[in-house]
Structure formats: C-alpha cells, structure tokens
C-alpha cells in the first residue's frame, strides 16, 4: 500500500476503508450495533490497514474486535476516529478529554493514529479551545496526528491562525456530485492532506456511463476510475463496501494511469 507523509511525519495509507455502517443491523447507519466484524475481517484479508471510524458511528468497538481477530499487530494499522462537535464533547477541557479517553478505551488501544474534529460548529473560539486540548494529547504521543473534517476554507484558516500544531488532514465530502475542488486546493496549499469521504456516492447515470467508458480502456470499473482520479490529485480516499470483491477492487488502483484528457473529462462530471 502506498502512503503519504503527513505534516507530523507519520505515514498515512492513501486508501482506507470507511466503516460507518459496519457492525450494524441491516447495514443501517442508525441501526443497532450487532458486533458483526465480517466486513472488517474481509477488508483486512484484502489488504486494508487504514480504517476510519468515529465516536458518532458507535462502532469503534467493532473495528477494534475485527483488528484483534486478525492477529496482526496493532502497529500495522492506521486508525482514525473523530470527536463529535457536540457540547458534551466540546464545552470544556474535561469534555474533550472524555471523548479522547472514550475512543481509546473503546478501540482498545493506547494511541490513535489520527483524531479529527468531526465537524465545525458556530463557535470558532471554542473550536480553538478544543484543538488546544488535542494538541496536548499529541504532545504526549497519545494522538499521533490531529485534523479536522468538513471544514471550509474560512474555518480551516481560523484554526491555522490560532493553532500551535497544524491540522494534518481535512476530511471532506468529495465525489462526482461534488468534487469540492476549492477546499481541496486550499488544504494542499497549506500542507494539509485532503481526504475524501463518500468518494463513490452521488454518481449520476450519465457520469457512470462516462467513467465506465474510461474504465474499459484499462479493464477497470467506474468506481476504480473515480478513486484513481482522486489519488492522482493528492486526495486520500476512504471508500466503504460490504462486498468482499468490491473491497478488493477499491485497492486495485496502481497498475494503470489516467491521461490528462481523461482527468479533465472526469473533473467536469
């Protein structure tokens, strides 16, 4: 697996697995946690070592169990979790600490590779205060890197202006229905790695037809073309699939290269 070096110096696998419906009844985001680790296990067998979860997903324990069942050392995995932008996790230092400690306990680990503020809220000063607590955990090595999710340029700039440790990652929505070019460019300009959640969602029939046509030249699916395009422009991807074969396909991106003409066509979708 190829990696990218974050501004903290650690290596982030450029393809990870989303998990927000893993280990839940009916594969429903709001479904009851059933503890099923099947998708984690098949992903690990396929070669995934980068998993993205969050306190709000309620399934950090499922990710932890799947990793434990693999028998592969924790050090071989890159785990991301996220702090909700809710008062019970943000109102003061103790609330932030509660969130971090909760994740550590549920993930059954003494460190987290990447910890994100899950989403911004309308209180820049409080966001800065939360960030300062995360910086302390980074100083101690408990959080190896910290970042944000769903921050726009203004929100990211405020944090950059008021932080001691620069965000390592900005995880944002990016797919053919919304490439989000501007915030991706701004993140890259500031040495912050953009990471796409939901990279295979909101693909119109027209877009899928164009992507499938491009894929036929390489023996690749429309989904693989999307993911390759994102990687080519410096965006880490965290596709999610419950299907073992598609999990494998989402990793199989390194034996072809898109032409500039193809990339320009994809950018217009």
Short mmCIF file of C-alpha atoms in Angstrom, two decimals:
data_model
loop_
_atom_site.label_atom_id
_atom_site.label_comp_id
_atom_site.label_asym_id
_atom_site.label_seq_id
_atom_site.Cartn_x
_atom_site.Cartn_y
_atom_site.Cartn_z
CA UNK A 1 0.00 0.00 0.00
CA UNK A 2 1.31 3.45 -0.91
CA UNK A 3 1.41 6.07 1.82
CA UNK A 4 1.63 9.84 2.09
CA UNK A 5 3.68 11.59 4.75
CA UNK A 6 1.59 13.88 6.95
CA UNK A 7 2.99 17.16 8.23
CA UNK A 8 3.59 15.41 11.56
CA UNK A 9 5.98 12.98 9.84
CA UNK A 10 3.82 9.85 10.10
CA UNK A 11 2.74 7.83 7.07
CA UNK A 12 -0.94 7.62 6.10
CA UNK A 13 -2.06 4.81 3.72
CA UNK A 14 -3.65 6.59 0.77
CA UNK A 15 -6.57 4.15 0.63
CA UNK A 16 -8.59 3.31 3.70
CA UNK A 17 -11.93 1.76 4.50
CA UNK A 18 -14.92 3.70 5.70
CA UNK A 19 -16.86 1.87 8.42
CA UNK A 20 -19.91 3.93 9.31
CA UNK A 21 -22.40 1.12 8.66
CA UNK A 22 -20.17 -1.80 9.70
CA UNK A 23 -21.30 -3.97 12.59
CA UNK A 24 -24.86 -2.61 12.48
CA UNK A 25 -28.20 -4.28 11.89
CA UNK A 26 -29.37 -4.03 8.27
CA UNK A 27 -26.15 -2.15 7.44
CA UNK A 28 -28.04 0.95 8.53
CA UNK A 29 -26.13 3.95 9.90
CA UNK A 30 -28.68 4.29 12.70
CA UNK A 31 -29.04 0.53 13.16
CA UNK A 32 -28.36 -1.26 16.41
CA UNK A 33 -24.77 -2.39 16.90
CA UNK A 34 -24.66 -6.16 16.39
CA UNK A 35 -20.91 -6.63 16.73
CA UNK A 36 -20.53 -8.32 13.33
CA UNK A 37 -16.90 -7.93 12.24
CA UNK A 38 -17.27 -9.64 8.85
CA UNK A 39 -16.59 -6.52 6.78
CA UNK A 40 -13.55 -5.57 8.85
CA UNK A 41 -12.17 -9.08 8.54
CA UNK A 42 -12.64 -9.28 4.76
CA UNK A 43 -11.11 -5.83 4.36
CA UNK A 44 -8.05 -6.85 6.36
CA UNK A 45 -7.71 -10.02 4.29
CA UNK A 46 -7.91 -7.89 1.13
CA UNK A 47 -5.05 -5.74 2.41
CA UNK A 48 -6.62 -2.76 4.17
CA UNK A 49 -4.68 -1.43 7.14
CA UNK A 50 -6.30 2.02 7.31
CA UNK A 51 -9.74 2.18 8.97
CA UNK A 52 -11.87 5.26 9.54
CA UNK A 53 -14.38 5.33 12.38
CA UNK A 54 -15.85 7.89 14.78
CA UNK A 55 -17.46 8.22 18.19
CA UNK A 56 -20.71 9.14 16.42
CA UNK A 57 -20.66 5.90 14.44
CA UNK A 58 -20.95 3.96 17.74
CA UNK A 59 -18.90 1.11 16.25
CA UNK A 60 -15.33 1.76 17.38
CA UNK A 61 -15.59 -1.50 19.34
CA UNK A 62 -16.44 -3.39 16.15
CA UNK A 63 -13.35 -2.01 14.42
CA UNK A 64 -11.25 -2.96 17.44
CA UNK A 65 -12.65 -6.50 17.52
CA UNK A 66 -12.06 -7.05 13.82
CA UNK A 67 -8.46 -5.91 14.12
CA UNK A 68 -7.90 -8.09 17.18
CA UNK A 69 -9.29 -11.15 15.38
CA UNK A 70 -6.79 -10.68 12.55
CA UNK A 71 -3.86 -11.46 14.82
CA UNK A 72 -1.91 -8.70 13.07
CA UNK A 73 -0.10 -6.31 15.45
CA UNK A 74 -1.87 -3.03 16.23
CA UNK A 75 1.22 -1.18 14.99
CA UNK A 76 0.49 -2.34 11.43
CA UNK A 77 -2.83 -0.49 11.37
CA UNK A 78 -3.69 3.16 10.91
CA UNK A 79 -6.87 4.03 12.83
CA UNK A 80 -8.77 7.28 12.51
CA UNK A 81 -11.52 8.36 14.89
CA UNK A 82 -13.38 11.60 15.40
CA UNK A 83 -14.65 13.83 18.17
CA UNK A 84 -18.27 14.97 17.71
CA UNK A 85 -18.83 18.72 17.55
CA UNK A 86 -21.42 18.49 20.31
CA UNK A 87 -21.40 20.33 23.66
CA UNK A 88 -20.94 17.15 25.68
CA UNK A 89 -17.60 16.71 23.89
CA UNK A 90 -16.57 20.33 23.31
CA UNK A 91 -17.79 22.59 26.11
CA UNK A 92 -14.60 22.44 28.22
CA UNK A 93 -11.30 20.60 28.56
CA UNK A 94 -12.82 17.80 30.62
CA UNK A 95 -15.43 17.18 27.91
CA UNK A 96 -12.74 16.88 25.22
CA UNK A 97 -10.69 14.58 27.44
CA UNK A 98 -13.77 12.42 27.97
CA UNK A 99 -14.11 11.98 24.20
CA UNK A 100 -10.47 11.09 23.63
CA UNK A 101 -10.39 8.66 26.55
CA UNK A 102 -13.67 7.11 25.41
CA UNK A 103 -12.20 6.42 21.97
CA UNK A 104 -9.00 4.96 23.40
CA UNK A 105 -10.97 2.68 25.69
CA UNK A 106 -13.45 1.54 23.03
CA UNK A 107 -10.75 0.99 20.41
CA UNK A 108 -8.73 -0.96 23.00
CA UNK A 109 -5.57 0.96 22.19
CA UNK A 110 -3.19 3.31 23.96
CA UNK A 111 -2.84 5.60 20.94
CA UNK A 112 -4.85 6.73 17.94
CA UNK A 113 -3.09 7.41 14.65
CA UNK A 114 -5.35 10.26 13.54
CA UNK A 115 -8.03 12.03 15.57
CA UNK A 116 -10.32 14.54 13.89
CA UNK A 117 -12.83 17.15 14.94
CA UNK A 118 -15.79 15.56 13.17
CA UNK A 119 -17.43 18.77 12.02
CA UNK A 120 -17.25 22.50 12.73
CA UNK A 121 -19.82 24.47 14.69
CA UNK A 122 -20.62 28.15 15.02
CA UNK A 123 -18.11 29.00 17.73
CA UNK A 124 -14.56 29.46 16.38
CA UNK A 125 -13.14 30.25 19.82
CA UNK A 126 -14.50 27.02 21.27
CA UNK A 127 -13.12 25.07 18.31
CA UNK A 128 -9.72 26.61 19.07
CA UNK A 129 -10.05 25.58 22.73
CA UNK A 130 -10.90 22.02 21.73
CA UNK A 131 -7.91 21.99 19.41
CA UNK A 132 -5.55 23.03 22.19
CA UNK A 133 -6.61 20.01 24.22
CA UNK A 134 -5.96 17.74 21.24
CA UNK A 135 -2.54 19.37 20.87
CA UNK A 136 -1.71 18.31 24.43
CA UNK A 137 -2.57 14.70 23.62
CA UNK A 138 -0.39 14.96 20.52
CA UNK A 139 2.49 16.23 22.65
CA UNK A 140 2.14 13.09 24.77
CA UNK A 141 2.06 10.79 21.74
CA UNK A 142 -1.43 9.55 22.53
CA UNK A 143 -2.71 11.10 19.31
CA UNK A 144 -0.12 10.65 16.58
CA UNK A 145 -1.78 13.25 14.33
CA UNK A 146 -4.80 15.52 14.61
CA UNK A 147 -7.01 17.07 11.99
CA UNK A 148 -10.49 18.18 11.04
CA UNK A 149 -13.44 17.02 8.98
CA UNK A 150 -15.92 19.04 6.93
CA UNK A 151 -14.10 22.35 7.49
CA UNK A 152 -14.43 25.01 4.78
CA UNK A 153 -11.67 27.45 3.89
CA UNK A 154 -12.71 30.12 6.41
CA UNK A 155 -12.95 27.60 9.26
CA UNK A 156 -9.67 25.99 8.35
CA UNK A 157 -7.91 29.36 8.09
CA UNK A 158 -9.12 30.34 11.56
CA UNK A 159 -7.69 27.16 13.01
CA UNK A 160 -4.42 27.60 11.14
CA UNK A 161 -4.14 31.14 12.53
CA UNK A 162 -4.79 30.01 16.11
CA UNK A 163 -3.08 26.63 16.36
CA UNK A 164 0.34 25.53 17.50
CA UNK A 165 0.10 22.19 15.70
CA UNK A 166 -1.20 22.48 12.16
CA UNK A 167 -4.06 20.14 11.16
CA UNK A 168 -2.62 17.13 9.35
CA UNK A 169 -5.80 16.18 7.48
CA UNK A 170 -9.03 17.79 6.35
CA UNK A 171 -11.56 15.05 5.62
CA UNK A 172 -14.22 16.38 3.28
CA UNK A 173 -17.03 15.21 1.05
CA UNK A 174 -15.71 14.65 -2.47
CA UNK A 175 -17.28 12.64 -5.31
CA UNK A 176 -18.57 13.24 -8.86
CA UNK A 177 -21.62 15.04 -7.48
CA UNK A 178 -19.41 17.47 -5.54
CA UNK A 179 -15.67 17.38 -6.18
CA UNK A 180 -15.09 20.23 -3.68
CA UNK A 181 -12.09 21.48 -5.66
CA UNK A 182 -11.60 24.77 -3.79
CA UNK A 183 -11.20 23.37 -0.29
CA UNK A 184 -9.02 20.55 -1.63
CA UNK A 185 -6.74 23.11 -3.27
CA UNK A 186 -6.64 25.25 -0.12
CA UNK A 187 -5.78 22.23 2.03
CA UNK A 188 -2.96 21.18 -0.30
CA UNK A 189 -1.60 24.73 -0.40
CA UNK A 190 -1.29 24.61 3.39
CA UNK A 191 0.32 21.15 3.54
CA UNK A 192 -2.87 19.60 4.89
CA UNK A 193 -3.82 16.29 3.31
CA UNK A 194 -7.35 16.29 1.87
CA UNK A 195 -9.20 13.03 2.44
CA UNK A 196 -12.44 12.16 0.63
CA UNK A 197 -15.33 10.59 2.47
CA UNK A 198 -18.13 9.07 0.40
CA UNK A 199 -15.93 9.08 -2.73
CA UNK A 200 -18.23 6.68 -4.60
CA UNK A 201 -21.57 8.31 -3.78
CA UNK A 202 -23.83 10.57 -5.84
CA UNK A 203 -22.68 9.26 -9.22
CA UNK A 204 -25.31 10.10 -11.83
CA UNK A 205 -26.16 7.62 -14.61
CA UNK A 206 -24.55 9.99 -17.12
CA UNK A 207 -21.34 10.23 -15.07
CA UNK A 208 -21.28 6.47 -14.54
CA UNK A 209 -21.53 5.94 -18.31
CA UNK A 210 -18.53 8.21 -18.97
CA UNK A 211 -16.49 6.65 -16.17
CA UNK A 212 -17.34 3.13 -17.35
CA UNK A 213 -16.17 4.03 -20.85
CA UNK A 214 -12.84 5.25 -19.49
CA UNK A 215 -12.54 2.15 -17.32
CA UNK A 216 -12.99 -0.17 -20.28
CA UNK A 217 -9.63 1.02 -21.63
CA UNK A 218 -7.91 -0.35 -18.52
CA UNK A 219 -10.16 -3.22 -17.51
CA UNK A 220 -11.35 -1.19 -14.51
CA UNK A 221 -14.75 -0.33 -13.06
CA UNK A 222 -16.25 3.15 -12.92
CA UNK A 223 -15.56 3.15 -9.18
CA UNK A 224 -11.88 2.41 -9.68
CA UNK A 225 -11.63 5.29 -12.15
CA UNK A 226 -13.08 7.71 -9.58
CA UNK A 227 -10.67 6.55 -6.89
CA UNK A 228 -7.65 6.71 -9.21
CA UNK A 229 -8.62 10.27 -10.21
CA UNK A 230 -8.78 11.32 -6.56
CA UNK A 231 -5.39 9.79 -5.78
CA UNK A 232 -3.87 11.50 -8.82
CA UNK A 233 -4.84 14.90 -7.45
CA UNK A 234 -3.43 14.26 -3.99
CA UNK A 235 -6.63 13.18 -2.24
CA UNK A 236 -6.64 10.20 0.14
CA UNK A 237 -9.75 8.05 -0.27
CA UNK A 238 -11.78 6.02 2.22
CA UNK A 239 -14.33 4.07 0.15
CA UNK A 240 -16.69 1.78 2.03
CA UNK A 241 -18.09 -1.52 0.85
CA UNK A 242 -19.77 -4.51 2.48
CA UNK A 243 -18.89 -6.59 -0.57
CA UNK A 244 -15.65 -8.57 -0.43
CA UNK A 245 -14.94 -8.34 -4.16
CA UNK A 246 -15.53 -4.58 -4.31
CA UNK A 247 -13.30 -4.12 -1.29
CA UNK A 248 -10.53 -5.78 -3.30
CA UNK A 249 -11.29 -3.70 -6.37
CA UNK A 250 -11.06 -0.48 -4.37
CA UNK A 251 -7.44 -1.34 -3.56
CA UNK A 252 -6.53 -2.35 -7.11
CA UNK A 253 -5.64 1.09 -8.43
CA UNK A 254 -1.92 1.07 -9.05
CA UNK A 255 -1.48 -0.74 -12.36
CA UNK A 256 -2.81 2.00 -14.67
CA UNK A 257 -2.55 5.76 -15.20
CA UNK A 258 -5.21 8.16 -16.40
CA UNK A 259 -4.33 10.52 -19.23
CA UNK A 260 -4.60 14.29 -18.79
CA UNK A 261 -7.50 14.28 -21.23
CA UNK A 262 -9.32 11.67 -19.15
CA UNK A 263 -8.68 13.57 -15.93
CA UNK A 264 -10.04 16.75 -17.47
CA UNK A 265 -13.17 14.89 -18.57
CA UNK A 266 -13.66 13.46 -15.08
CA UNK A 267 -13.18 16.88 -13.49
CA UNK A 268 -16.18 18.14 -15.44
CA UNK A 269 -18.57 15.49 -14.14
#
